[in-house]
Amino acid sequence: MKNSEPIITMIGEIQIASKKRIYTISAITGLLALVFSPFGFNTQIGSTTISVPWALIFPIIVSLSYGWKSGLIAGLSGGALFPFLLWPNNGYANLITFSLFLSLYSILGLVIQKQYIFKKQTYYYQLIIFLIIFSVV
């Protein structure tokens, strides 16, 4: 009999599914974020349109649940590609937005993974500071 991949993997003291299943869920979640991104909230103020794609929550949940690698996979499979779909005329600005969202998903997963490993509350403060800086930039 061949040894198959374990059904359960441990991160810290938390049991999660196998890596293959996690990466599949991450890729599907990224694709769902890309598919549902046109259905965001749009507000027109004068000649300016403000679009808030609510589908960003899918890769964020995956990143917070499974770590930075899963966040990176969810972002690359579609979670960070939505600017190219929603605003194709923006050109190079979409590349900057893509890289910012990809880094957001990865860093959120990294921060939450370190919080589970070291069990310190300071990572919550680092997460809050990172999100404030990210929202200002």
mmCIF file with all atom_site columns, C-alpha atoms in Angstrom:
data_model
loop_
_atom_site.group_PDB
_atom_site.id
_atom_site.type_symbol
_atom_site.label_atom_id
_atom_site.label_alt_id
_atom_site.label_comp_id
_atom_site.label_asym_id
_atom_site.label_entity_id
_atom_site.label_seq_id
_atom_site.pdbx_PDB_ins_code
_atom_site.Cartn_x
_atom_site.Cartn_y
_atom_site.Cartn_z
_atom_site.occupancy
_atom_site.B_iso_or_equiv
_atom_site.pdbx_formal_charge
_atom_site.auth_seq_id
_atom_site.auth_comp_id
_atom_site.auth_asym_id
_atom_site.auth_atom_id
_atom_site.pdbx_PDB_model_num
ATOM 1   C CA . MET A 1 1   ? 0.000   0.000  0.000   1.00 0.00 ? 1   MET A CA 1
ATOM 2   C CA . LYS A 1 2   ? 1.176   3.472  -0.799  1.00 0.00 ? 2   LYS A CA 1
ATOM 3   C CA . ASN A 1 3   ? 1.279   6.085  1.875   1.00 0.00 ? 3   ASN A CA 1
ATOM 4   C CA . SER A 1 4   ? -1.195  8.743  0.893   1.00 0.00 ? 4   SER A CA 1
ATOM 5   C CA . GLU A 1 5   ? -1.158  12.356 1.975   1.00 0.00 ? 5   GLU A CA 1
ATOM 6   C CA . PRO A 1 6   ? -2.547  12.798 5.490   1.00 0.00 ? 6   PRO A CA 1
ATOM 7   C CA . ILE A 1 7   ? -6.128  13.932 5.739   1.00 0.00 ? 7   ILE A CA 1
ATOM 8   C CA . ILE A 1 8   ? -5.326  16.338 8.551   1.00 0.00 ? 8   ILE A CA 1
ATOM 9   C CA . THR A 1 9   ? -2.453  18.804 8.805   1.00 0.00 ? 9   THR A CA 1
ATOM 10  C CA . MET A 1 10  ? -1.479  20.661 11.966  1.00 0.00 ? 10  MET A CA 1
ATOM 11  C CA . ILE A 1 11  ? -0.806  24.401 12.091  1.00 0.00 ? 11  ILE A CA 1
ATOM 12  C CA . GLY A 1 12  ? 0.126   25.265 15.620  1.00 0.00 ? 12  GLY A CA 1
ATOM 13  C CA . GLU A 1 13  ? -2.429  23.283 17.596  1.00 0.00 ? 13  GLU A CA 1
ATOM 14  C CA . ILE A 1 14  ? -5.223  23.651 15.065  1.00 0.00 ? 14  ILE A CA 1
ATOM 15  C CA . GLN A 1 15  ? -6.198  20.783 12.792  1.00 0.00 ? 15  GLN A CA 1
ATOM 16  C CA . ILE A 1 16  ? -7.044  21.634 9.203   1.00 0.00 ? 16  ILE A CA 1
ATOM 17  C CA . ALA A 1 17  ? -7.576  19.671 6.001   1.00 0.00 ? 17  ALA A CA 1
ATOM 18  C CA . SER A 1 18  ? -4.874  18.299 3.713   1.00 0.00 ? 18  SER A CA 1
ATOM 19  C CA . LYS A 1 19  ? -2.715  20.673 1.677   1.00 0.00 ? 19  LYS A CA 1
ATOM 20  C CA . LYS A 1 20  ? -4.232  19.533 -1.604  1.00 0.00 ? 20  LYS A CA 1
ATOM 21  C CA . ARG A 1 21  ? -7.713  20.313 -0.337  1.00 0.00 ? 21  ARG A CA 1
ATOM 22  C CA . ILE A 1 22  ? -6.623  23.670 1.084   1.00 0.00 ? 22  ILE A CA 1
ATOM 23  C CA . TYR A 1 23  ? -4.998  24.739 -2.183  1.00 0.00 ? 23  TYR A CA 1
ATOM 24  C CA . THR A 1 24  ? -8.050  23.604 -4.165  1.00 0.00 ? 24  THR A CA 1
ATOM 25  C CA . ILE A 1 25  ? -10.335 25.617 -1.893  1.00 0.00 ? 25  ILE A CA 1
ATOM 26  C CA . SER A 1 26  ? -8.019  28.610 -2.271  1.00 0.00 ? 26  SER A CA 1
ATOM 27  C CA . ALA A 1 27  ? -8.064  28.433 -6.068  1.00 0.00 ? 27  ALA A CA 1
ATOM 28  C CA . ILE A 1 28  ? -11.844 28.026 -6.196  1.00 0.00 ? 28  ILE A CA 1
ATOM 29  C CA . THR A 1 29  ? -12.279 30.943 -3.808  1.00 0.00 ? 29  THR A CA 1
ATOM 30  C CA . GLY A 1 30  ? -10.059 33.137 -5.970  1.00 0.00 ? 30  GLY A CA 1
ATOM 31  C CA . LEU A 1 31  ? -12.098 32.238 -9.044  1.00 0.00 ? 31  LEU A CA 1
ATOM 32  C CA . LEU A 1 32  ? -15.337 32.985 -7.171  1.00 0.00 ? 32  LEU A CA 1
ATOM 33  C CA . ALA A 1 33  ? -13.982 36.388 -6.192  1.00 0.00 ? 33  ALA A CA 1
ATOM 34  C CA . LEU A 1 34  ? -13.172 37.116 -9.836  1.00 0.00 ? 34  LEU A CA 1
ATOM 35  C CA . VAL A 1 35  ? -16.589 35.934 -11.046 1.00 0.00 ? 35  VAL A CA 1
ATOM 36  C CA . PHE A 1 36  ? -18.557 37.881 -8.429  1.00 0.00 ? 36  PHE A CA 1
ATOM 37  C CA . SER A 1 37  ? -16.453 41.062 -8.556  1.00 0.00 ? 37  SER A CA 1
ATOM 38  C CA . PRO A 1 38  ? -18.688 42.827 -11.142 1.00 0.00 ? 38  PRO A CA 1
ATOM 39  C CA . PHE A 1 39  ? -21.576 42.616 -8.670  1.00 0.00 ? 39  PHE A CA 1
ATOM 40  C CA . GLY A 1 40  ? -20.070 45.081 -6.210  1.00 0.00 ? 40  GLY A CA 1
ATOM 41  C CA . PHE A 1 41  ? -21.500 48.331 -4.940  1.00 0.00 ? 41  PHE A CA 1
ATOM 42  C CA . ASN A 1 42  ? -21.243 51.300 -7.304  1.00 0.00 ? 42  ASN A CA 1
ATOM 43  C CA . THR A 1 43  ? -21.926 54.890 -6.272  1.00 0.00 ? 43  THR A CA 1
ATOM 44  C CA . GLN A 1 44  ? -21.995 57.826 -8.647  1.00 0.00 ? 44  GLN A CA 1
ATOM 45  C CA . ILE A 1 45  ? -20.911 61.204 -7.203  1.00 0.00 ? 45  ILE A CA 1
ATOM 46  C CA . GLY A 1 46  ? -20.912 63.785 -9.941  1.00 0.00 ? 46  GLY A CA 1
ATOM 47  C CA . SER A 1 47  ? -18.681 62.452 -12.690 1.00 0.00 ? 47  SER A CA 1
ATOM 48  C CA . THR A 1 48  ? -16.841 60.096 -10.307 1.00 0.00 ? 48  THR A CA 1
ATOM 49  C CA . THR A 1 49  ? -17.839 56.473 -9.829  1.00 0.00 ? 49  THR A CA 1
ATOM 50  C CA . ILE A 1 50  ? -16.836 54.733 -6.603  1.00 0.00 ? 50  ILE A CA 1
ATOM 51  C CA . SER A 1 51  ? -16.810 50.935 -6.882  1.00 0.00 ? 51  SER A CA 1
ATOM 52  C CA . VAL A 1 52  ? -16.509 48.650 -3.869  1.00 0.00 ? 52  VAL A CA 1
ATOM 53  C CA . PRO A 1 53  ? -16.110 45.003 -4.939  1.00 0.00 ? 53  PRO A CA 1
ATOM 54  C CA . TRP A 1 54  ? -17.509 43.001 -2.036  1.00 0.00 ? 54  TRP A CA 1
ATOM 55  C CA . ALA A 1 55  ? -16.045 39.765 -3.420  1.00 0.00 ? 55  ALA A CA 1
ATOM 56  C CA . LEU A 1 56  ? -12.687 40.678 -1.834  1.00 0.00 ? 56  LEU A CA 1
ATOM 57  C CA . ILE A 1 57  ? -13.946 39.009 1.313   1.00 0.00 ? 57  ILE A CA 1
ATOM 58  C CA . PHE A 1 58  ? -13.445 35.520 -0.221  1.00 0.00 ? 58  PHE A CA 1
ATOM 59  C CA . PRO A 1 59  ? -9.622  35.628 -0.481  1.00 0.00 ? 59  PRO A CA 1
ATOM 60  C CA . ILE A 1 60  ? -9.395  37.430 2.864   1.00 0.00 ? 60  ILE A CA 1
ATOM 61  C CA . ILE A 1 61  ? -11.317 34.631 4.595   1.00 0.00 ? 61  ILE A CA 1
ATOM 62  C CA . VAL A 1 62  ? -9.110  31.987 2.948   1.00 0.00 ? 62  VAL A CA 1
ATOM 63  C CA . SER A 1 63  ? -5.967  33.876 3.924   1.00 0.00 ? 63  SER A CA 1
ATOM 64  C CA . LEU A 1 64  ? -7.080  34.245 7.526   1.00 0.00 ? 64  LEU A CA 1
ATOM 65  C CA . SER A 1 65  ? -8.167  30.607 7.684   1.00 0.00 ? 65  SER A CA 1
ATOM 66  C CA . TYR A 1 66  ? -5.300  28.783 5.996   1.00 0.00 ? 66  TYR A CA 1
ATOM 67  C CA . GLY A 1 67  ? -2.297  31.119 5.972   1.00 0.00 ? 67  GLY A CA 1
ATOM 68  C CA . TRP A 1 68  ? -0.216  33.175 3.581   1.00 0.00 ? 68  TRP A CA 1
ATOM 69  C CA . LYS A 1 69  ? 0.320   30.512 0.907   1.00 0.00 ? 69  LYS A CA 1
ATOM 70  C CA . SER A 1 70  ? -3.400  30.015 0.503   1.00 0.00 ? 70  SER A CA 1
ATOM 71  C CA . GLY A 1 71  ? -3.928  33.767 0.376   1.00 0.00 ? 71  GLY A CA 1
ATOM 72  C CA . LEU A 1 72  ? -1.312  34.008 -2.352  1.00 0.00 ? 72  LEU A CA 1
ATOM 73  C CA . ILE A 1 73  ? -2.988  31.209 -4.333  1.00 0.00 ? 73  ILE A CA 1
ATOM 74  C CA . ALA A 1 74  ? -6.430  32.797 -3.909  1.00 0.00 ? 74  ALA A CA 1
ATOM 75  C CA . GLY A 1 75  ? -5.053  36.135 -5.080  1.00 0.00 ? 75  GLY A CA 1
ATOM 76  C CA . LEU A 1 76  ? -3.239  34.708 -8.098  1.00 0.00 ? 76  LEU A CA 1
ATOM 77  C CA . SER A 1 77  ? -6.188  32.572 -9.175  1.00 0.00 ? 77  SER A CA 1
ATOM 78  C CA . GLY A 1 78  ? -8.492  35.569 -9.391  1.00 0.00 ? 78  GLY A CA 1
ATOM 79  C CA . GLY A 1 79  ? -8.871  37.347 -6.063  1.00 0.00 ? 79  GLY A CA 1
ATOM 80  C CA . ALA A 1 80  ? -6.425  40.092 -7.009  1.00 0.00 ? 80  ALA A CA 1
ATOM 81  C CA . LEU A 1 81  ? -7.124  40.044 -10.760 1.00 0.00 ? 81  LEU A CA 1
ATOM 82  C CA . PHE A 1 82  ? -10.483 41.799 -10.515 1.00 0.00 ? 82  PHE A CA 1
ATOM 83  C CA . PRO A 1 83  ? -9.127  45.298 -11.427 1.00 0.00 ? 83  PRO A CA 1
ATOM 84  C CA . PHE A 1 84  ? -8.306  44.035 -14.917 1.00 0.00 ? 84  PHE A CA 1
ATOM 85  C CA . LEU A 1 85  ? -11.911 42.846 -15.293 1.00 0.00 ? 85  LEU A CA 1
ATOM 86  C CA . LEU A 1 86  ? -13.660 45.846 -13.740 1.00 0.00 ? 86  LEU A CA 1
ATOM 87  C CA . TRP A 1 87  ? -11.500 48.713 -14.979 1.00 0.00 ? 87  TRP A CA 1
ATOM 88  C CA . PRO A 1 88  ? -9.723  47.608 -18.174 1.00 0.00 ? 88  PRO A CA 1
ATOM 89  C CA . ASN A 1 89  ? -8.961  51.201 -19.229 1.00 0.00 ? 89  ASN A CA 1
ATOM 90  C CA . ASN A 1 90  ? -6.798  51.950 -16.170 1.00 0.00 ? 90  ASN A CA 1
ATOM 91  C CA . GLY A 1 91  ? -3.667  50.450 -17.705 1.00 0.00 ? 91  GLY A CA 1
ATOM 92  C CA . TYR A 1 92  ? -0.657  50.219 -15.400 1.00 0.00 ? 92  TYR A CA 1
ATOM 93  C CA . ALA A 1 93  ? -2.669  51.337 -12.384 1.00 0.00 ? 93  ALA A CA 1
ATOM 94  C CA . ASN A 1 94  ? -4.240  47.879 -12.385 1.00 0.00 ? 94  ASN A CA 1
ATOM 95  C CA . LEU A 1 95  ? -0.797  46.303 -11.886 1.00 0.00 ? 95  LEU A CA 1
ATOM 96  C CA . ILE A 1 96  ? -0.247  48.391 -8.767  1.00 0.00 ? 96  ILE A CA 1
ATOM 97  C CA . THR A 1 97  ? -3.693  47.486 -7.435  1.00 0.00 ? 97  THR A CA 1
ATOM 98  C CA . PHE A 1 98  ? -3.040  43.823 -8.236  1.00 0.00 ? 98  PHE A CA 1
ATOM 99  C CA . SER A 1 99  ? 0.255   43.840 -6.323  1.00 0.00 ? 99  SER A CA 1
ATOM 100 C CA . LEU A 1 100 ? -1.281  45.681 -3.355  1.00 0.00 ? 100 LEU A CA 1
ATOM 101 C CA . PHE A 1 101 ? -4.151  43.219 -3.009  1.00 0.00 ? 101 PHE A CA 1
ATOM 102 C CA . LEU A 1 102 ? -1.809  40.264 -3.459  1.00 0.00 ? 102 LEU A CA 1
ATOM 103 C CA . SER A 1 103 ? 0.420   41.598 -0.685  1.00 0.00 ? 103 SER A CA 1
ATOM 104 C CA . LEU A 1 104 ? -2.646  42.236 1.498   1.00 0.00 ? 104 LEU A CA 1
ATOM 105 C CA . TYR A 1 105 ? -3.804  38.627 1.217   1.00 0.00 ? 105 TYR A CA 1
ATOM 106 C CA . SER A 1 106 ? -0.314  37.265 1.858   1.00 0.00 ? 106 SER A CA 1
ATOM 107 C CA . ILE A 1 107 ? 0.489   39.505 4.810   1.00 0.00 ? 107 ILE A CA 1
ATOM 108 C CA . LEU A 1 108 ? -2.883  38.891 6.460   1.00 0.00 ? 108 LEU A CA 1
ATOM 109 C CA . GLY A 1 109 ? -2.229  35.155 6.281   1.00 0.00 ? 109 GLY A CA 1
ATOM 110 C CA . LEU A 1 110 ? 1.307   35.578 7.567   1.00 0.00 ? 110 LEU A CA 1
ATOM 111 C CA . VAL A 1 111 ? 0.202   37.675 10.532  1.00 0.00 ? 111 VAL A CA 1
ATOM 112 C CA . ILE A 1 112 ? -2.562  35.288 11.536  1.00 0.00 ? 112 ILE A CA 1
ATOM 113 C CA . GLN A 1 113 ? -0.237  32.273 11.161  1.00 0.00 ? 113 GLN A CA 1
ATOM 114 C CA . LYS A 1 114 ? 2.360   33.857 13.433  1.00 0.00 ? 114 LYS A CA 1
ATOM 115 C CA . GLN A 1 115 ? -0.361  34.672 15.943  1.00 0.00 ? 115 GLN A CA 1
ATOM 116 C CA . TYR A 1 116 ? -1.282  30.978 16.129  1.00 0.00 ? 116 TYR A CA 1
ATOM 117 C CA . ILE A 1 117 ? 2.335   29.880 16.458  1.00 0.00 ? 117 ILE A CA 1
ATOM 118 C CA . PHE A 1 118 ? 3.521   32.393 19.055  1.00 0.00 ? 118 PHE A CA 1
ATOM 119 C CA . LYS A 1 119 ? 0.177   32.994 20.799  1.00 0.00 ? 119 LYS A CA 1
ATOM 120 C CA . LYS A 1 120 ? 0.878   36.663 21.391  1.00 0.00 ? 120 LYS A CA 1
ATOM 121 C CA . GLN A 1 121 ? -1.687  39.429 21.279  1.00 0.00 ? 121 GLN A CA 1
ATOM 122 C CA . THR A 1 122 ? 0.771   41.850 19.686  1.00 0.00 ? 122 THR A CA 1
ATOM 123 C CA . TYR A 1 123 ? -0.001  40.397 16.263  1.00 0.00 ? 123 TYR A CA 1
ATOM 124 C CA . TYR A 1 124 ? -3.538  41.752 16.509  1.00 0.00 ? 124 TYR A CA 1
ATOM 125 C CA . TYR A 1 125 ? -2.087  45.211 16.973  1.00 0.00 ? 125 TYR A CA 1
ATOM 126 C CA . GLN A 1 126 ? 0.290   44.678 14.050  1.00 0.00 ? 126 GLN A CA 1
ATOM 127 C CA . LEU A 1 127 ? -2.642  43.551 11.923  1.00 0.00 ? 127 LEU A CA 1
ATOM 128 C CA . ILE A 1 128 ? -4.659  46.634 12.831  1.00 0.00 ? 128 ILE A CA 1
ATOM 129 C CA . ILE A 1 129 ? -1.717  48.947 12.108  1.00 0.00 ? 129 ILE A CA 1
ATOM 130 C CA . PHE A 1 130 ? -1.077  47.194 8.778   1.00 0.00 ? 130 PHE A CA 1
ATOM 131 C CA . LEU A 1 131 ? -4.724  47.542 7.738   1.00 0.00 ? 131 LEU A CA 1
ATOM 132 C CA . ILE A 1 132 ? -4.737  51.235 8.668   1.00 0.00 ? 132 ILE A CA 1
ATOM 133 C CA . ILE A 1 133 ? -1.562  51.874 6.661   1.00 0.00 ? 133 ILE A CA 1
ATOM 134 C CA . PHE A 1 134 ? -2.912  49.809 3.744   1.00 0.00 ? 134 PHE A CA 1
ATOM 135 C CA . SER A 1 135 ? -6.184  51.748 3.702   1.00 0.00 ? 135 SER A CA 1
ATOM 136 C CA . VAL A 1 136 ? -4.342  55.100 3.732   1.00 0.00 ? 136 VAL A CA 1
ATOM 137 C CA . VAL A 1 137 ? -2.026  54.132 0.863   1.00 0.00 ? 137 VAL A CA 1
#
